[in-house]
Short mmCIF file of C-alpha atoms in Angstrom, two decimals:
data_model
loop_
_atom_site.label_atom_id
_atom_site.label_comp_id
_atom_site.label_asym_id
_atom_site.label_seq_id
_atom_site.Cartn_x
_atom_site.Cartn_y
_atom_site.Cartn_z
CA MET A 16 -87.06 -85.26 112.66
CA TYR A 17 -88.07 -85.73 116.26
CA ASP A 18 -85.15 -87.93 117.22
CA ARG A 19 -82.61 -85.42 115.88
CA ASP A 20 -83.67 -81.77 115.42
CA THR A 21 -86.38 -81.69 118.05
CA MET A 22 -84.31 -83.70 120.48
CA THR A 23 -81.52 -81.15 120.14
CA VAL A 24 -83.97 -78.47 121.20
CA PHE A 25 -84.94 -80.53 124.22
CA PHE A 26 -81.30 -80.93 125.20
CA SER A 27 -80.87 -77.18 125.08
CA ARG A 28 -83.79 -76.89 127.51
CA GLY A 29 -82.41 -79.38 130.00
CA TRP A 30 -82.39 -82.87 128.48
CA ARG A 31 -79.13 -84.57 129.33
CA VAL A 32 -77.40 -87.84 130.10
CA LEU A 33 -74.82 -87.77 132.84
CA LEU A 34 -72.86 -90.97 132.45
CA GLY A 35 -70.14 -89.98 134.88
CA GLY A 36 -71.97 -90.88 138.07
CA PHE A 37 -74.94 -92.59 136.44
CA ARG A 38 -77.25 -90.86 138.89
CA ALA A 39 -78.80 -88.64 136.27
CA ALA A 40 -80.36 -89.78 133.04
CA VAL A 41 -82.17 -88.55 129.98
CA VAL A 42 -84.03 -85.69 131.58
CA SER A 43 -82.45 -83.59 134.28
CA ALA A 44 -85.78 -83.28 136.11
CA MET A 45 -86.08 -87.07 136.25
CA PHE A 46 -83.36 -87.34 138.85
CA ALA A 47 -83.54 -84.01 140.64
CA ALA A 48 -83.22 -85.96 143.90
CA PRO A 49 -81.25 -89.18 144.41
CA ALA A 50 -83.16 -92.37 144.93
CA VAL A 51 -83.76 -93.21 148.58
CA ALA A 52 -83.34 -96.83 149.55
CA ASP A 53 -86.23 -98.59 151.23
CA PRO A 54 -85.52 -98.70 155.00
CA ALA A 55 -86.97 -102.21 155.16
CA LEU A 56 -84.54 -103.28 152.47
CA GLU A 57 -81.58 -101.80 154.31
CA SER A 58 -82.57 -103.49 157.57
CA ARG A 59 -82.63 -106.99 156.11
CA VAL A 60 -79.58 -106.95 153.84
CA PRO A 61 -75.89 -106.57 154.71
CA ASP A 62 -74.00 -104.01 152.67
CA LEU A 63 -72.49 -106.14 149.94
CA GLN A 64 -69.20 -104.89 148.56
CA LEU A 65 -69.75 -105.64 144.88
CA GLU A 66 -66.25 -104.46 144.03
CA THR A 67 -64.96 -107.54 145.91
CA LEU A 68 -66.82 -109.95 143.61
CA ARG A 69 -64.64 -113.00 142.96
CA ARG A 70 -64.93 -116.53 141.69
CA GLU A 71 -64.76 -119.18 144.37
CA GLY A 72 -65.25 -122.81 143.43
CA ALA A 73 -68.42 -123.22 141.41
CA GLY A 74 -69.80 -119.80 142.24
CA TYR A 75 -69.13 -116.21 143.28
CA VAL A 76 -68.66 -114.56 146.64
CA VAL A 77 -68.40 -110.98 147.89
CA THR A 78 -67.36 -109.44 151.17
CA ALA A 79 -69.96 -107.86 153.43
CA GLU A 80 -69.37 -104.57 155.21
CA ASP A 81 -68.87 -106.37 158.52
CA GLY A 82 -66.11 -108.53 157.02
CA GLY A 83 -68.32 -111.52 156.47
CA ARG A 84 -68.50 -113.62 153.33
CA VAL A 85 -71.58 -113.83 151.13
CA VAL A 86 -72.19 -116.53 148.52
CA LEU A 87 -74.18 -115.23 145.56
CA THR A 88 -76.70 -116.80 143.20
CA LEU A 89 -74.64 -115.81 140.12
CA ASP A 90 -73.94 -118.66 137.71
CA PRO A 91 -70.45 -118.59 136.15
CA ARG A 92 -71.82 -120.38 133.08
CA LEU A 93 -73.81 -117.24 132.30
CA GLN A 94 -71.86 -114.52 134.09
CA GLU A 95 -68.51 -115.25 132.44
CA PRO A 96 -69.68 -115.52 128.81
CA ILE A 97 -71.52 -112.19 129.11
CA GLU A 98 -68.44 -110.55 130.59
CA ASP A 99 -66.32 -112.04 127.79
CA VAL A 100 -68.48 -110.74 124.95
CA LEU A 101 -68.76 -107.25 126.43
CA ARG A 102 -65.03 -107.17 127.06
CA GLY A 103 -64.21 -108.53 123.62
CA PHE A 104 -66.29 -105.97 121.74
CA GLN A 105 -65.09 -103.08 123.93
CA ILE A 106 -68.55 -101.58 124.49
CA PRO A 107 -68.31 -98.05 125.95
CA TYR A 108 -71.13 -98.69 128.44
CA ALA A 109 -72.94 -101.99 128.95
CA GLY A 110 -75.14 -103.70 131.52
CA ALA A 111 -76.87 -107.08 131.52
CA VAL A 112 -78.99 -109.03 134.01
CA VAL A 113 -80.38 -112.56 133.86
CA VAL A 114 -82.96 -113.83 136.34
CA SER A 115 -84.43 -117.26 136.86
CA ILE A 116 -88.16 -117.80 136.39
CA PRO A 117 -90.19 -118.11 138.54
CA ASP A 118 -87.98 -117.75 141.63
CA GLY A 119 -86.16 -114.53 140.67
CA ARG A 120 -82.65 -115.78 141.44
CA VAL A 121 -80.15 -113.47 139.72
CA LEU A 122 -78.01 -115.71 137.53
CA ALA A 123 -75.93 -112.95 135.94
CA MET A 124 -75.38 -109.29 136.74
CA VAL A 125 -72.76 -107.62 134.59
CA GLY A 126 -71.65 -104.03 134.20
CA ARG A 127 -68.65 -103.17 132.04
CA SER A 128 -67.37 -99.96 130.50
CA ALA A 129 -64.53 -99.68 128.00
CA ALA A 130 -64.82 -95.89 128.31
CA GLU A 131 -64.77 -95.77 132.13
CA PRO A 132 -63.39 -99.08 133.48
CA ARG A 133 -64.11 -98.07 137.09
CA LEU A 134 -67.83 -98.53 136.46
CA GLY A 135 -69.30 -101.89 137.37
CA PRO A 136 -72.62 -103.68 137.97
CA ARG A 137 -73.77 -101.21 140.61
CA GLU A 138 -73.59 -98.36 138.07
CA LEU A 139 -74.45 -100.24 134.87
CA ALA A 140 -76.76 -103.07 135.91
CA LEU A 141 -78.62 -101.52 138.84
CA SER A 142 -78.85 -97.87 137.77
CA ALA A 143 -81.42 -96.45 135.34
CA TRP A 144 -78.73 -94.89 133.16
CA ALA A 145 -80.41 -95.38 129.78
CA PRO A 146 -83.73 -94.25 128.30
CA ALA A 147 -86.26 -97.08 128.22
CA ALA A 148 -86.78 -96.32 124.51
CA SER A 149 -89.07 -98.77 122.70
CA VAL A 150 -88.88 -101.25 125.57
CA PHE A 151 -91.57 -99.03 127.06
CA LYS A 152 -93.88 -100.23 124.27
CA VAL A 153 -94.34 -103.41 126.34
CA VAL A 154 -95.92 -101.30 129.09
CA SER A 155 -98.01 -99.39 126.55
CA ALA A 156 -99.23 -102.62 124.95
CA ALA A 157 -100.18 -104.01 128.36
CA ALA A 158 -102.05 -100.80 129.15
CA LEU A 159 -103.89 -100.88 125.82
CA VAL A 160 -105.01 -104.47 126.47
CA SER A 161 -105.85 -104.14 130.16
CA GLU A 162 -107.13 -100.56 130.30
CA GLY A 163 -107.94 -99.50 126.75
CA GLY A 164 -110.09 -102.38 125.55
CA VAL A 165 -107.67 -103.10 122.70
CA SER A 166 -106.53 -106.55 121.61
CA SER A 167 -103.43 -107.69 119.79
CA ALA A 168 -105.60 -108.03 116.67
CA THR A 169 -106.90 -104.43 116.78
CA LYS A 170 -106.00 -102.72 113.50
CA ILE A 171 -105.27 -99.10 112.80
CA CYS A 172 -104.27 -97.30 109.63
CA TYR A 173 -101.18 -95.13 109.79
CA HIS A 174 -98.33 -93.44 107.98
CA GLY A 175 -94.77 -92.57 108.95
CA GLY A 176 -93.56 -93.20 112.47
CA VAL A 177 -90.31 -94.86 111.48
CA SER A 178 -88.10 -92.63 113.62
CA ALA A 179 -90.41 -89.85 114.81
CA ILE A 180 -93.91 -89.06 116.03
CA LEU A 181 -95.31 -85.86 114.53
CA PRO A 182 -98.78 -84.32 115.04
CA ASP A 183 -100.12 -85.67 111.75
CA ASN A 184 -99.24 -89.25 112.81
CA LEU A 185 -102.08 -89.09 115.34
CA VAL A 186 -104.90 -88.19 112.95
CA ASP A 187 -106.58 -90.09 110.12
CA LEU A 188 -105.31 -89.02 106.71
CA PRO A 189 -106.83 -91.45 104.19
CA ASP A 190 -104.68 -90.16 101.36
CA VAL A 191 -101.46 -91.09 103.16
CA ASP A 192 -102.58 -93.77 105.63
CA ARG A 193 -101.81 -96.50 103.13
CA ARG A 194 -101.11 -99.28 105.65
CA CYS A 195 -103.36 -100.81 108.28
CA GLU A 196 -101.73 -103.15 110.79
CA THR A 197 -102.43 -104.66 114.21
CA LEU A 198 -101.15 -103.80 117.64
CA ALA A 199 -99.21 -107.09 117.55
CA TYR A 200 -97.48 -105.98 114.37
CA GLY A 201 -96.76 -102.60 115.92
CA LEU A 202 -95.06 -104.16 118.94
CA GLY A 203 -93.10 -106.76 116.98
CA LYS A 204 -91.95 -104.28 114.35
CA SER A 205 -91.65 -101.45 116.91
CA GLN A 206 -93.78 -99.27 114.64
CA ASN A 207 -94.01 -96.00 116.50
CA ALA A 208 -97.07 -94.58 114.75
CA ILE A 209 -99.21 -97.62 115.58
CA LEU A 210 -98.46 -97.50 119.32
CA ALA A 211 -98.73 -93.72 119.46
CA LYS A 212 -102.02 -93.55 117.57
CA LEU A 213 -103.65 -96.38 119.52
CA ALA A 214 -102.52 -94.90 122.84
CA SER A 215 -103.79 -91.45 121.93
CA ARG A 216 -107.25 -92.89 121.20
CA HIS A 217 -107.65 -95.56 123.85
CA LEU A 218 -105.62 -94.46 126.88
CA THR A 219 -105.43 -91.54 129.25
CA ALA A 220 -102.24 -90.30 130.88
CA ALA A 221 -103.52 -91.59 134.22
CA GLN A 222 -104.09 -95.09 132.83
CA LEU A 223 -100.66 -95.33 131.25
CA ALA A 224 -99.02 -94.01 134.41
CA ARG A 225 -100.95 -96.49 136.53
CA VAL A 226 -99.79 -99.46 134.47
CA GLY A 227 -96.26 -98.05 134.40
CA HIS A 228 -96.22 -97.90 138.19
CA ALA A 229 -97.61 -101.44 138.35
CA PHE A 230 -94.60 -102.55 136.29
CA GLY A 231 -92.31 -100.86 138.81
CA PHE A 232 -91.54 -97.46 137.30
CA GLU A 233 -90.94 -94.88 140.04
CA GLU A 234 -90.97 -97.73 142.56
CA THR A 235 -88.23 -99.22 144.74
CA ILE A 236 -87.31 -102.75 143.74
CA PRO A 237 -86.59 -104.80 146.90
CA PHE A 238 -83.19 -106.38 146.34
CA ASP A 239 -80.04 -107.34 148.17
CA VAL A 240 -78.30 -104.29 146.67
CA PRO A 241 -80.08 -100.94 146.17
CA VAL A 242 -81.56 -100.52 142.69
CA GLU A 243 -82.13 -97.03 141.34
CA PRO A 244 -85.83 -96.64 140.48
CA SER A 245 -86.63 -96.32 136.79
CA HIS A 246 -88.27 -93.02 135.96
CA LEU A 247 -91.55 -92.39 134.17
CA ASP A 248 -93.01 -89.03 133.26
CA VAL A 249 -96.38 -89.21 131.46
CA PRO A 250 -97.13 -85.73 130.08
CA ALA A 251 -100.67 -84.42 129.74
CA ASP A 252 -99.83 -82.83 126.38
CA ALA A 253 -101.40 -85.03 123.69
CA LEU A 254 -98.37 -85.20 121.40
CA GLU A 255 -95.85 -85.82 124.17
CA PHE A 256 -98.18 -88.43 125.69
CA ALA A 257 -98.23 -90.28 122.37
CA ARG A 258 -94.46 -90.04 122.10
CA THR A 259 -94.12 -91.41 125.63
CA ALA A 260 -96.30 -94.41 124.76
CA ALA A 261 -94.12 -95.10 121.72
CA GLY A 262 -90.92 -94.91 123.78
CA PHE A 263 -89.60 -91.48 122.83
CA TRP A 264 -87.91 -90.37 126.04
CA HIS A 265 -89.90 -89.57 129.22
CA SER A 266 -88.78 -92.89 130.76
CA THR A 267 -85.57 -94.54 131.93
CA LEU A 268 -84.80 -98.14 132.79
CA SER A 269 -82.14 -100.16 134.57
CA PRO A 270 -81.08 -103.57 133.22
CA MET A 271 -82.29 -105.15 136.48
CA HIS A 272 -85.71 -103.59 136.04
CA GLY A 273 -85.73 -104.53 132.35
CA ALA A 274 -85.15 -108.19 133.19
CA LEU A 275 -87.93 -108.10 135.80
CA LEU A 276 -90.28 -106.39 133.34
CA ALA A 277 -89.78 -109.28 130.92
CA ALA A 278 -90.06 -111.77 133.78
CA ALA A 279 -93.45 -110.35 134.75
CA ILE A 280 -94.83 -111.10 131.29
CA ALA A 281 -93.19 -114.53 131.24
CA ASN A 282 -94.43 -115.35 134.74
CA HIS A 283 -98.14 -114.96 133.92
CA GLY A 284 -98.28 -111.32 135.01
CA GLU A 285 -96.43 -111.73 138.32
CA MET A 286 -93.07 -110.00 138.78
CA PRO A 287 -90.62 -112.18 140.74
CA ALA A 288 -88.76 -110.70 143.69
CA PRO A 289 -85.08 -110.81 142.68
CA THR A 290 -82.52 -112.36 145.03
CA LEU A 291 -78.73 -112.31 144.94
CA VAL A 292 -77.68 -113.81 148.28
CA GLU A 293 -77.47 -117.60 148.43
CA ARG A 294 -75.71 -118.02 151.79
CA ALA A 295 -74.02 -115.68 154.23
CA PHE A 296 -71.29 -116.06 156.85
CA ASP A 297 -70.14 -113.63 159.52
CA ALA A 298 -66.56 -112.49 160.06
CA GLN A 299 -65.92 -115.56 162.25
CA GLY A 300 -67.09 -117.92 159.49
CA ARG A 301 -70.39 -118.83 161.13
CA GLU A 302 -73.35 -119.14 158.78
CA VAL A 303 -76.07 -116.59 159.36
CA ALA A 304 -79.69 -116.70 158.31
CA VAL A 305 -80.52 -115.23 154.92
CA PRO A 306 -83.80 -113.30 155.00
CA VAL A 307 -86.50 -114.82 152.85
CA ALA A 308 -87.37 -112.61 149.90
CA SER A 309 -90.92 -111.46 149.42
CA GLY A 310 -92.99 -113.39 146.92
CA PRO A 311 -93.89 -112.24 143.40
CA ARG A 312 -96.32 -109.38 142.99
CA ARG A 313 -99.14 -109.12 140.50
CA VAL A 314 -98.42 -106.59 137.74
CA VAL A 315 -101.07 -107.39 135.12
CA GLY A 316 -103.70 -110.06 134.72
CA LEU A 317 -102.96 -113.49 133.32
CA ASP A 318 -104.80 -112.86 130.06
CA THR A 319 -102.99 -109.57 129.49
CA ALA A 320 -99.61 -111.18 130.14
CA ARG A 321 -100.36 -113.98 127.70
CA GLU A 322 -101.47 -111.59 124.97
CA VAL A 323 -98.48 -109.28 125.40
CA GLY A 324 -96.17 -112.30 125.49
CA ARG A 325 -97.49 -113.54 122.15
CA MET A 326 -96.86 -110.08 120.70
CA MET A 327 -93.30 -110.10 122.05
CA GLU A 328 -92.63 -113.37 120.23
CA LEU A 329 -93.15 -111.51 116.95
CA THR A 330 -90.10 -109.35 117.72
CA THR A 331 -87.77 -112.27 117.01
CA ARG A 332 -89.95 -113.98 114.40
CA ILE A 333 -90.79 -111.13 112.02
CA GLY A 334 -89.80 -107.96 113.81
CA THR A 335 -86.84 -105.83 114.79
CA ALA A 336 -84.80 -108.76 116.20
CA ARG A 337 -85.47 -111.24 113.38
CA VAL A 338 -82.02 -110.81 111.81
CA ALA A 339 -80.29 -111.44 115.14
CA PHE A 340 -82.17 -114.70 115.72
CA HIS A 341 -82.32 -116.06 112.12
CA ASP A 342 -79.75 -116.65 109.42
CA ARG A 343 -80.09 -115.39 105.85
CA ARG A 344 -82.20 -118.39 104.89
CA GLY A 345 -84.63 -117.75 107.72
CA HIS A 346 -83.43 -120.62 109.88
CA ARG A 347 -83.32 -120.04 113.62
CA TYR A 348 -79.93 -119.83 115.30
CA LEU A 349 -81.48 -121.29 118.44
CA PRO A 350 -83.65 -124.40 118.90
CA VAL A 351 -86.24 -122.45 120.92
CA ASP A 352 -88.35 -119.36 120.36
CA VAL A 353 -87.45 -116.19 122.25
CA ALA A 354 -89.94 -113.48 123.24
CA GLY A 355 -88.58 -109.98 123.60
CA LYS A 356 -88.53 -106.30 122.78
CA THR A 357 -85.84 -104.13 121.28
CA GLY A 358 -85.24 -100.50 122.08
CA THR A 359 -83.03 -97.97 120.32
CA LEU A 360 -82.44 -94.26 120.75
CA SER A 361 -79.47 -92.02 120.10
CA ALA A 362 -78.39 -88.79 121.72
CA GLN A 363 -75.57 -86.32 122.14
CA THR A 364 -74.59 -86.51 125.81
CA VAL A 365 -71.95 -84.98 128.04
CA ARG A 366 -69.90 -88.07 127.14
CA GLY A 367 -70.41 -87.53 123.41
CA TYR A 368 -72.69 -89.44 121.08
CA LEU A 369 -74.32 -92.56 122.51
CA GLY A 370 -76.48 -95.02 120.64
CA TYR A 371 -78.60 -96.86 123.20
CA SER A 372 -79.41 -100.44 122.26
CA TRP A 373 -81.80 -102.56 124.36
CA PHE A 374 -83.17 -106.06 124.35
CA VAL A 375 -85.37 -107.42 127.11
CA GLY A 376 -86.91 -110.86 126.82
CA TYR A 377 -87.35 -114.39 128.05
CA ALA A 378 -86.76 -117.95 126.84
CA PRO A 379 -87.95 -120.44 125.92
CA ALA A 380 -91.01 -118.51 124.87
CA ASP A 381 -93.41 -121.40 125.51
CA ARG A 382 -91.92 -122.48 128.88
CA PRO A 383 -89.86 -119.59 130.24
CA ALA A 384 -86.86 -120.46 132.39
CA ILE A 385 -84.91 -117.19 132.25
CA ALA A 386 -85.67 -113.52 131.68
CA PHE A 387 -82.95 -111.05 130.79
CA ALA A 388 -82.11 -107.52 129.77
CA VAL A 389 -79.16 -106.06 127.91
CA ALA A 390 -78.46 -102.33 127.59
CA LEU A 391 -75.56 -101.00 125.50
CA GLY A 392 -74.29 -97.46 125.09
CA ASN A 393 -72.60 -97.65 121.69
CA PRO A 394 -70.52 -95.17 119.71
CA ALA A 395 -71.75 -93.98 116.31
CA GLN A 396 -69.82 -96.79 114.63
CA TRP A 397 -71.18 -99.67 116.63
CA ARG A 398 -69.98 -103.27 116.48
CA ILE A 399 -72.83 -105.22 118.12
CA LYS A 400 -76.37 -104.56 119.27
CA ALA A 401 -78.07 -105.80 122.42
CA THR A 402 -79.86 -108.46 120.35
CA TYR A 403 -76.57 -110.26 119.73
CA VAL A 404 -75.74 -110.37 123.43
CA ALA A 405 -79.28 -111.56 124.16
CA ARG A 406 -78.90 -114.43 121.71
CA ARG A 407 -75.62 -115.38 123.35
CA ILE A 408 -77.33 -115.42 126.73
CA VAL A 409 -80.02 -117.83 125.54
CA ALA A 410 -77.45 -119.99 123.73
CA GLU A 411 -75.30 -120.25 126.85
CA HIS A 412 -78.34 -121.09 128.97
CA LEU A 413 -79.35 -123.86 126.57
CA ALA A 414 -75.79 -125.18 126.40
CA GLU A 415 -75.75 -125.31 130.18
CA GLN A 416 -78.84 -127.52 130.10
CA ALA A 417 -77.45 -129.81 127.38
CA PRO A 418 -75.29 -132.88 128.11
CA ARG A 419 -72.39 -131.39 126.17
CA ARG A 420 -71.60 -127.77 125.47
CA THR A 421 -71.28 -126.70 121.86
CA PRO A 422 -69.31 -123.67 120.63
CA ILE A 423 -71.31 -120.49 120.19
CA GLU A 424 -70.63 -118.69 116.92
CA ARG A 425 -69.14 -115.23 116.89
CA PRO A 426 -70.33 -113.28 113.83
CA ALA A 427 -68.18 -110.92 111.85
CA THR A 428 -68.17 -107.33 113.00
CA ALA A 429 -71.22 -105.48 111.75
CA ALA A 430 -70.82 -102.63 109.32
CA PRO A 431 -70.90 -99.28 111.13
CA ARG A 432 -74.24 -97.54 111.19
CA VAL A 433 -76.18 -95.04 113.25
CA LEU A 434 -78.81 -96.57 115.48
CA ALA A 435 -82.39 -95.85 114.50
CA THR A 436 -85.30 -95.25 116.83
CA ARG A 437 -86.68 -98.77 116.97
#
């Protein structure tokens, strides 16, 4: 299968994941040169020492390079519960980011590693250390709607595609194409063959790359701390192009970028400019002006954002995240709908086996207040997926808004399993 045998061949030809420094990612060629920070970004932001992050009163502060003190936008009511769950489940590698909609204030930015405790948010929340996996289907769906003339209701008949894209998945085979489903179903269920087949027929490599760049792939994200650009390689080869559209390698993503990707859909097609600095003081304690962040930038049109957003709601209603957001009787764990996208890939890396688990999304789905991303690097016998952390994030946000906080349930440890390509 593509995600096992063929992937092993790719690794022998140069595919790799270097988790030690988190500067390299799935493909060695993706990060042949380190990301270069935007000079404009460097000129307006003091060098924040994230390793000095500490709780102070009702918020968090860090020390600037010049010895000053910087008050951050982080909210302890979100930051601390995320840290607790990642610490409690001893995830080998984990990053999570929560941003406010529409202003882009970063409410949580967590990076924790049970395998390498020295790693923090700079390496695990701001670096593109994980493959984008099926999260990239959001970009492909937006491209199909905006560039390919496809709607969420467009149907296509298919076969296979559960954990691989093979050449026969891209052609019509009436004898085996026994199911016909919509693009919306394909996104919600993360059905690889649907996205791959639609992309191969309605998009060019240039169109997919153009929309990917609009969403911020290969671009510098202006922020108060440098963010490693997410990588996107759109091959001209027909089969690899289809695999790219379905989320099989060829792209990487940082949790910060994942949260902003979801925020762009939630914010009517405009990606907020993220901010981390609330107030700043120099070494003598005098308050200094905080540069005003740039405004949001248009990523896709309003109609495209609305259509993709409705498709993302199916992920938690009927799709790959349904079990995480509903009990066995089908009742919602949360009082609001959540729009999102899962992503899962597994690989043998220089650090051993890693099962990548993603969830990017926003809530409430009808009136978004937060967007978020969770990326986990799990062992073969995993305990939680990113969907569980995502549900905790939304629950904590809602509890923060409520007059009284209510306890958030902690489910029993999941049975070990190998992550699928979903």
